[in-house]
Coordinates of C-alpha atoms and ligand atoms in Angstrom, one line a residue:
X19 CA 55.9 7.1 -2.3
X20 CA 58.7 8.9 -4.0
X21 CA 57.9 12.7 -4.6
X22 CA 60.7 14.4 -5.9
X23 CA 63.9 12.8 -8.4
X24 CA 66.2 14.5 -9.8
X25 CA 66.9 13.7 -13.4
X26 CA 71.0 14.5 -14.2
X27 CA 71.8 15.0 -18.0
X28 CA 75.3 13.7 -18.7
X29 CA 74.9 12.1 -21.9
X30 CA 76.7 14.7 -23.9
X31 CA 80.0 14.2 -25.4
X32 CA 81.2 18.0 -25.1
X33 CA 81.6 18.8 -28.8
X34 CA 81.9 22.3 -27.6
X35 CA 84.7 21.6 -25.1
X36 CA 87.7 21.9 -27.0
X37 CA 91.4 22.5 -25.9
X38 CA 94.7 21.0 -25.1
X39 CA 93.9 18.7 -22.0
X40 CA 90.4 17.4 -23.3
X41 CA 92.0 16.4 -26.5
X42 CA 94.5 14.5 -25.2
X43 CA 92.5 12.3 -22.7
X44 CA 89.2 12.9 -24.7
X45 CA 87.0 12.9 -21.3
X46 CA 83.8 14.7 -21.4
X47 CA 83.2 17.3 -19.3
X48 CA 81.0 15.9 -17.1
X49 CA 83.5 13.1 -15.9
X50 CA 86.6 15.8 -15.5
X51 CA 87.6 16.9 -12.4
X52 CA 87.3 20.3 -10.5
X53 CA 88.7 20.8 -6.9
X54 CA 90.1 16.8 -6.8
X55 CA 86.3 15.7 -8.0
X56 CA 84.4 14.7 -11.0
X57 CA 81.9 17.7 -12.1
X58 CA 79.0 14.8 -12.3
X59 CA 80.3 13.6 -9.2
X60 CA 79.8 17.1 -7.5
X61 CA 76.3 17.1 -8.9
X62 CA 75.3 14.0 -7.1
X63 CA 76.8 14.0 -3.9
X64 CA 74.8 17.8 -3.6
X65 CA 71.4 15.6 -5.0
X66 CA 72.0 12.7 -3.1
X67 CA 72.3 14.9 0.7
X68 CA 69.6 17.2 -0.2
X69 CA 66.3 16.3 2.2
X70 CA 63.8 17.3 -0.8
X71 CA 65.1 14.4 -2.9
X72 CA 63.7 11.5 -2.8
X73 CA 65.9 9.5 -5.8
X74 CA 68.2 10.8 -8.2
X75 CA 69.1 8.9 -11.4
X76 CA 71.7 10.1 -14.3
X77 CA 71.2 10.0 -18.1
X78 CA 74.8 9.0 -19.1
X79 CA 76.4 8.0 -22.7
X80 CA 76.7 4.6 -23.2
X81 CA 80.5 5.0 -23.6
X82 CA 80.9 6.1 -20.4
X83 CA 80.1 3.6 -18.3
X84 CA 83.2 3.1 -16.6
X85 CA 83.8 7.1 -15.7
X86 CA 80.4 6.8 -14.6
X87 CA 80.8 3.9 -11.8
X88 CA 83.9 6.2 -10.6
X89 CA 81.6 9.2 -10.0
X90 CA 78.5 7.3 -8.8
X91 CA 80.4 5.0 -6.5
X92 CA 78.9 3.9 -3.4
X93 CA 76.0 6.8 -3.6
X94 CA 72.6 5.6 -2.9
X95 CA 71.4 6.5 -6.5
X96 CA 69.1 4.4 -9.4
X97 CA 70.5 2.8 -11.6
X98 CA 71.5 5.0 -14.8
X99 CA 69.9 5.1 -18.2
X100 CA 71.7 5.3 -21.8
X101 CA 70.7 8.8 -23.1
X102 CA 69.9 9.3 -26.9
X103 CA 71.2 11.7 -29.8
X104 CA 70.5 14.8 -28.2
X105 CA 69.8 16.3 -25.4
X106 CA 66.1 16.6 -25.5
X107 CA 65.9 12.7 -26.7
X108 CA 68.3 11.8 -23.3
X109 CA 65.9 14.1 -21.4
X110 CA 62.8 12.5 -23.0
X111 CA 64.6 8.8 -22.5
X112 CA 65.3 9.8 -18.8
X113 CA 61.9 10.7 -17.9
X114 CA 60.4 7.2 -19.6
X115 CA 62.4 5.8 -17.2
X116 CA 60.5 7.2 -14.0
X117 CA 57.1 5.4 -15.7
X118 CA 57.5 2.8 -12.6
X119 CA 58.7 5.4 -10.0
X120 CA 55.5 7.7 -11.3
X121 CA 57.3 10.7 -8.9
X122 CA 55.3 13.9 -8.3
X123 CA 58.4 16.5 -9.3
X124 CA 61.1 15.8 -11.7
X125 CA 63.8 18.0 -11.8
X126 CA 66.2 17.9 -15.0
X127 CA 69.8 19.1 -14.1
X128 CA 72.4 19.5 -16.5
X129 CA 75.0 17.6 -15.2
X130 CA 78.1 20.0 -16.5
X131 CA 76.5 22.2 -14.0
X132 CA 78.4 21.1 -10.4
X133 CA 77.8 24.1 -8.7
X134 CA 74.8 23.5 -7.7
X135 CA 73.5 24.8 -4.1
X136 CA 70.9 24.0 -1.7
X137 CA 69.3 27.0 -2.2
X138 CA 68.5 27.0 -6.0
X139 CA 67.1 23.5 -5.5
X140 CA 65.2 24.8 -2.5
X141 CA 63.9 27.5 -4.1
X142 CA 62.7 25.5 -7.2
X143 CA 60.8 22.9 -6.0
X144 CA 58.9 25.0 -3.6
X145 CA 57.8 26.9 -6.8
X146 CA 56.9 23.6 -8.3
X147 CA 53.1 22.4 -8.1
X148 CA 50.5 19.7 -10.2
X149 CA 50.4 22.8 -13.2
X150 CA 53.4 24.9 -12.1
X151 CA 57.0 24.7 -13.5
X152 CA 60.0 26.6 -12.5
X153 CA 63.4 27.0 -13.0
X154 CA 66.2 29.5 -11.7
X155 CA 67.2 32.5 -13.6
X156 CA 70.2 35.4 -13.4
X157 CA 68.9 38.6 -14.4
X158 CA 70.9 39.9 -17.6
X159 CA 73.0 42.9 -16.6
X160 CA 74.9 43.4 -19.7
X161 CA 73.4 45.4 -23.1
X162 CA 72.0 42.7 -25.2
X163 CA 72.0 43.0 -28.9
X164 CA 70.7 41.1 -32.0
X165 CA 73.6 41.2 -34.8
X166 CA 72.7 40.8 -38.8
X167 CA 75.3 37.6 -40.3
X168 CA 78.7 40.5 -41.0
X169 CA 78.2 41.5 -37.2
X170 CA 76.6 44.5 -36.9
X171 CA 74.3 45.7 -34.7
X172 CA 70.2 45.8 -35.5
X173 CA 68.7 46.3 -33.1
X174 CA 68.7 46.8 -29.1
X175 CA 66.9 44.8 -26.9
X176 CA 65.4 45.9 -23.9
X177 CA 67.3 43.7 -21.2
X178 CA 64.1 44.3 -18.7
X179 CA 62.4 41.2 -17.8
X180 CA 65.2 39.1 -19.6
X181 CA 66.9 36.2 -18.0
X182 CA 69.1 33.7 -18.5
X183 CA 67.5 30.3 -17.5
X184 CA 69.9 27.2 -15.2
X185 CA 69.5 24.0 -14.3
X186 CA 67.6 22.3 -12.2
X187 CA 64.5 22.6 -13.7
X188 CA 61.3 21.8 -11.8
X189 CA 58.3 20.2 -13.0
X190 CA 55.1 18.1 -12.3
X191 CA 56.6 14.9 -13.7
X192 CA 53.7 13.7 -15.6
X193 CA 53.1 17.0 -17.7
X194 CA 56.5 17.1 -18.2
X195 CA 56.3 13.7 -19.8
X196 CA 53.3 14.2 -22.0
X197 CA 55.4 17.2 -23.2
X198 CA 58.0 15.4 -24.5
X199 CA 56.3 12.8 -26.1
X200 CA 54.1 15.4 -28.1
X201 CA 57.1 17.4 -29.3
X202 CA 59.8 14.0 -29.5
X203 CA 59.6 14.4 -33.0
X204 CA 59.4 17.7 -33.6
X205 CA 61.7 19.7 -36.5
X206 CA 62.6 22.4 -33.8
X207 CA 65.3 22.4 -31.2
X208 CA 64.2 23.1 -28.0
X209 CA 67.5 23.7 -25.7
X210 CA 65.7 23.8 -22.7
X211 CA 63.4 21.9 -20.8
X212 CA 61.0 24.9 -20.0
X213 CA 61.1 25.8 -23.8
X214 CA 59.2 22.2 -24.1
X215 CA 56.7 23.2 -21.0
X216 CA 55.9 26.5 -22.4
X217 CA 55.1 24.7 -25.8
X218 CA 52.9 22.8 -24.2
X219 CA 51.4 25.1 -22.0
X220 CA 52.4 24.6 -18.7
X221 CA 53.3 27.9 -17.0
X222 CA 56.7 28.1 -15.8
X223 CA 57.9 30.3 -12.7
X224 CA 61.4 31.5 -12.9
X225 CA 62.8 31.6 -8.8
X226 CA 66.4 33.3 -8.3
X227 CA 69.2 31.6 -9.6
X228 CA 72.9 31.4 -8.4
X229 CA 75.8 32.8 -10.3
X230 CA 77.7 30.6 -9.1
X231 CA 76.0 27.5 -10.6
X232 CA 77.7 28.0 -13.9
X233 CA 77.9 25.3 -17.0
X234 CA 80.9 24.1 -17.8
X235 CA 81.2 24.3 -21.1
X236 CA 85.0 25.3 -22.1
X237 CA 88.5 24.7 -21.2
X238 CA 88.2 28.1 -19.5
X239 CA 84.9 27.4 -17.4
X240 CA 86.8 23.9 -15.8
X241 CA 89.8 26.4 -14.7
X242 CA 87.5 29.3 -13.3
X243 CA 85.7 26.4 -11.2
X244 CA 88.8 24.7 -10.1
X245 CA 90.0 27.9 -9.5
X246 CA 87.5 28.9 -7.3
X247 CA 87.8 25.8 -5.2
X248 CA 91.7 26.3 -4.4
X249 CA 91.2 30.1 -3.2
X250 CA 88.3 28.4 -0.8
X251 CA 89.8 25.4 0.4
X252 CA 93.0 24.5 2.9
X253 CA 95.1 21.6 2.5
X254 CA 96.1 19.4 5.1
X255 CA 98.6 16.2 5.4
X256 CA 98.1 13.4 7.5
X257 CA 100.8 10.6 8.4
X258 CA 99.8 7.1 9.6
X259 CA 102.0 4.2 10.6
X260 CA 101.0 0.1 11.1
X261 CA 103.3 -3.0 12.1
X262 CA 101.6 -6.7 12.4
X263 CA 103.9 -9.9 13.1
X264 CA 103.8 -13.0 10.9
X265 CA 101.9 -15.9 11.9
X266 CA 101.8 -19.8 10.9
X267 CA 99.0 -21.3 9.8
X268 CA 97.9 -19.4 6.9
X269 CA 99.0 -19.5 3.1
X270 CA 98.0 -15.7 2.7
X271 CA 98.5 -12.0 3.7
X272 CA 96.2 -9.0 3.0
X273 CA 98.0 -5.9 1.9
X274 CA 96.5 -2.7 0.5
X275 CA 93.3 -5.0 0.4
X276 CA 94.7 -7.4 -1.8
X277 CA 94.9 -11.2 -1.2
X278 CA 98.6 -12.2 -1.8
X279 CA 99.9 -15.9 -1.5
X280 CA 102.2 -16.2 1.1
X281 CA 103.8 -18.9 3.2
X282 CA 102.7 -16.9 6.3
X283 CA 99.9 -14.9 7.6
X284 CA 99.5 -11.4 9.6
X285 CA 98.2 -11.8 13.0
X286 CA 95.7 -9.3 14.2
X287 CA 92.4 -8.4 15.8
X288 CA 91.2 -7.7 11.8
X289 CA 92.5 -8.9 8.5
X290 CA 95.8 -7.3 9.6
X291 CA 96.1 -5.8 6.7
X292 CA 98.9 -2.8 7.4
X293 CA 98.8 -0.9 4.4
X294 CA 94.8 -0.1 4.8
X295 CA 95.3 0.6 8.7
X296 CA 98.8 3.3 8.1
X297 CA 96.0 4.9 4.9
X298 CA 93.5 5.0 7.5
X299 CA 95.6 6.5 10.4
X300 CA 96.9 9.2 7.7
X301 CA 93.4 10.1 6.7
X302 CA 92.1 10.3 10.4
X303 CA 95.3 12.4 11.3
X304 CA 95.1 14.9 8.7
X305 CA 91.1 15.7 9.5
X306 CA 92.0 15.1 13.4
X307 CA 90.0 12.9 13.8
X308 CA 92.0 10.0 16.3
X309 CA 93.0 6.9 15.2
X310 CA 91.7 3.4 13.8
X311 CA 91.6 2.5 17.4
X312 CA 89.3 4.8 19.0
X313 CA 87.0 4.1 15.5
X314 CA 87.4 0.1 15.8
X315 CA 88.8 -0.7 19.5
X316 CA 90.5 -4.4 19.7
X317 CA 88.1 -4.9 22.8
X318 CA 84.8 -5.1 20.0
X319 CA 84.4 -8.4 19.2
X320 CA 82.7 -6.9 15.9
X321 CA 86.2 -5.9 14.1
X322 CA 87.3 -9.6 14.9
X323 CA 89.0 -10.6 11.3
X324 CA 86.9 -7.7 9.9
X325 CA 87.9 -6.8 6.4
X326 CA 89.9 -3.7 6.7
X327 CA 88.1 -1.7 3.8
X328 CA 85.7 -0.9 6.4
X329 CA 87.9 1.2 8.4
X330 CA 89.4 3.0 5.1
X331 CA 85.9 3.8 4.2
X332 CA 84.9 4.9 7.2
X333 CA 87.6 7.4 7.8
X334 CA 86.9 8.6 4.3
X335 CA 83.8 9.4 4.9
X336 CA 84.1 11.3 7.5
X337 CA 86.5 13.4 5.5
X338 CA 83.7 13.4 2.7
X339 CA 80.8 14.2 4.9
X340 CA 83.1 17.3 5.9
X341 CA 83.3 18.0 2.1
X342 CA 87.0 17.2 2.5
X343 CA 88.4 15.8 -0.7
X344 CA 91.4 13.7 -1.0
X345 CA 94.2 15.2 -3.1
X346 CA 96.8 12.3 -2.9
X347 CA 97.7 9.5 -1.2
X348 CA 101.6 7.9 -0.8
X349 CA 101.3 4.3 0.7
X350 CA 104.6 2.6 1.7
X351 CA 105.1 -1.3 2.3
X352 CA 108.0 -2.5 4.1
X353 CA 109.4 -6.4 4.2
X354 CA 111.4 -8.8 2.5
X355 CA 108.7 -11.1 1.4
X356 CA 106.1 -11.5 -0.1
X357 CA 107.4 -9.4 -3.3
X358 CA 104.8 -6.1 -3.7
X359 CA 105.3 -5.3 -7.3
X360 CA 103.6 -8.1 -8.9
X361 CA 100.6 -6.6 -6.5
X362 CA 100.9 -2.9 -7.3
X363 CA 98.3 -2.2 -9.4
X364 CA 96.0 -4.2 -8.2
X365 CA 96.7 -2.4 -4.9
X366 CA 96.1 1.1 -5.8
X367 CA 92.8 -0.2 -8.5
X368 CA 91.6 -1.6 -4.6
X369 CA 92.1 1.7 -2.9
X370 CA 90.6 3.8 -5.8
X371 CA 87.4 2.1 -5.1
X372 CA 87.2 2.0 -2.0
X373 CA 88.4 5.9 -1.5
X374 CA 86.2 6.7 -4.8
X375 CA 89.4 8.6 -6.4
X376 CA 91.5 7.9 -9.4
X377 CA 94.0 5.8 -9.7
X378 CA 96.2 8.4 -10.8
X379 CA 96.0 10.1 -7.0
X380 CA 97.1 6.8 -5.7
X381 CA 101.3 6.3 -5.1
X382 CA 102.2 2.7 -3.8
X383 CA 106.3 1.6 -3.0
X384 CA 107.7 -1.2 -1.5
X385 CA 111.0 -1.5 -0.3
X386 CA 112.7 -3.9 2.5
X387 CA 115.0 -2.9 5.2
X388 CA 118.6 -4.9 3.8
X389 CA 118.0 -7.4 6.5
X390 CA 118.5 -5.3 9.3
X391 CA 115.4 -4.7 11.9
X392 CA 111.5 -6.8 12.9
X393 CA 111.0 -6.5 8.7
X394 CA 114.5 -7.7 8.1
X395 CA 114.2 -10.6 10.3
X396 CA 111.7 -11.0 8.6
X397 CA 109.1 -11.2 11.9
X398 CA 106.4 -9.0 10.3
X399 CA 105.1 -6.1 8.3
X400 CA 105.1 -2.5 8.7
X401 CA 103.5 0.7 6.1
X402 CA 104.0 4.0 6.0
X403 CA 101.3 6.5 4.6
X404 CA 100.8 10.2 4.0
X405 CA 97.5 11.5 2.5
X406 CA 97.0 15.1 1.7
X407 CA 93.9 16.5 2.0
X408 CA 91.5 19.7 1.0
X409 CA 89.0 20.8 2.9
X410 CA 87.0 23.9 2.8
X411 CA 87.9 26.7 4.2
X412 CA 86.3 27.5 7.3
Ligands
LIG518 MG1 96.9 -2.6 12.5

């Protein structure tokens, strides 16, 4: 039975997000980068590892599709859903989703919010029960004060016993559905999913928030973030290095795992496919973590003719599981034939799937050796990588 999903809000289109950057490439927040990963991408990866989750599923724009399947690749989530005009209908669309699913808890996260810990989603589903809400909230430590329409002061509120309410928000699922499909229609706005609880009468327990666990809502928010993830993390460079030989017999070579027509193949134990075993090597060397061979040996008959997007993945993760991110990544091909550059894109659109990063982290050159050396000669194959990594510091 599945107990607990998380419910991540990313349907907006960040009509508060203004500034130079956003206007020129026009991504939403949620799908901009902080520390060398998507904001939504953060969200999920904390969702997906945390052991009181049982399924997550995002509420996205139907626009975004595409961003979406970069920041959702290979994590074991549901399927998304296409949110609606605002945020409580995306919510309220979200939830309708979960009919099947029928989970005990539903948390709602926004998912501009990648901050997130383990702690504040610890902390709210513990508080959650069958009538019992709850969300994390920061005390307010500045003077608050309600302002007439010219801008002065009216009155002073008493900041006792305010706070400011975060995401994720807790809730027994099925109340939290009959909620919004009493108040779907309703005239007034609710900004908050525990505004809609309270409405409905479902108590709601505020647990300790994390100040951390900010919104990202500006052009200055995305730099504090990113900000804070260069002061924490080190980078690293890693450097790998592959050769295979030519072989008759087959009318294709695979390079930066990409099928090219050729009047030769690459012998090897796997698909002999260079470029992927140099990127490996580089990732594995600048986490120090071996090489492809003590990963895959040559004596497992398992890696015979294996696809070498295994091994890139592999190494990946291991960088990933260590919340390592990859900043870069400068592959090098060397031989006189085939000819790369027709391949190029295709190439680096290959290894920004498999490494889930953008293409624009990716660097792939080609270049021959003017007839001199094994390339020359024309006998084989070689690559060159470097990969720079961050990981956090310890
Ligand atoms: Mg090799």
């Amino acid at each position: 039975m599945v107990k607990c999903v998380a419910l991540i809000v990313a349907a907006g289109r960040g009509t508060r997000f203004s500034g130079l950057l956003s206007q020129q490439y026009q991504i939403p927040k949620q799908y901009r980068e902080i520390g060398g990963k998507m904001v939504l991408r953060r969200c999920l990866t904390t969702f997906v590892a945390h052991p009181k989750i049982d399924a997550v599923r995002v509420v996205i724009h139907k626009d975004d599709r595409e961003l979406y399947n970069l920041a959702a690749l290979n994590l074991d989530i549901l399927p998304p859903v296409i949110g609606g005009n605002s945020r409580q209908e995306s919510v309220y669309l979200g939830l309708e989703s979960l009919k099947d699913l029928n989970p005990d808890v539903v948390l709602i996260h926004d998912g501009a919010r990648p901050l997130i810990d383990f702690g504040t989603i610890n902390r709210v589903v513990s508080a959650v029960d069958e009538n019992t809400g709850s969300i994390p909230g920061i005390s307010v430590v500045e003077s608050i004060k309600r302002v007439d329409e010219d801008g002065y002061i009216i009155q002073n509120i008493d900041r006792n016993n305010l706070v400011t309410a975060q995401t994720p928000q807790g809730f027994p699922y099925r109340k939290l559905l009959e909620a919004h499909e009493k108040l779907r229609n309703s005239e007034i706005l609710y900004t908050d999913d525990s505004a809609i609880a309270l409405e409905c009468g479902i108590r709601v327990k505020v647990v300790s928030g994390n100040e951390s666990n900010i919104k990202i809502t500006s052009s200055s928010d995305l730099a504090k973030a990113s900000s804070s993830f260069s002061t924490q993390s080190e980078i690293r460079t890693g450097y790998g290095f592959d050769a295979h030989r030519f072989e008759d017999g087959k009318n294709f070579v695979t390079l930066g795992g990409v099928e090219i027509p050729h009047s030769k193949g690459l012998l090897g134990h796997s698909d002999a496919d260079v470029a992927l075993h140099a990127l490996t090597d580089a990732i594995l060397g600048a986490i120090s973590a071996g090489d492809i061979g003590l990963h895959f040996p040559c004596s497992d008959p398992k890696w015979k003719g294996a696809s070498s997007d295994i091994f890139l993945r592999h190494a990946a993760n291991i960088l990933y599981e260590r919340d390592g991110v990859i900043n870069n990544v400068d592959l090098t091909i060397v031989c006189e034939s085939p000819k790369i550059t027709p391949h190029r894109y295709n190439i680096i659109k290959r290894i920004s799937e498999i490494l889930s990063i953008s293409e624009d982290r990716i660097s792939v050159k080609a270049t021959t050796t003017e007839g001199m050396g094994y390339e020359g000669r024309k006998e084989g194959i070689s690559s060159t990588a470097i990969v720079t990594v961050k990981l956090p510091q310890r």
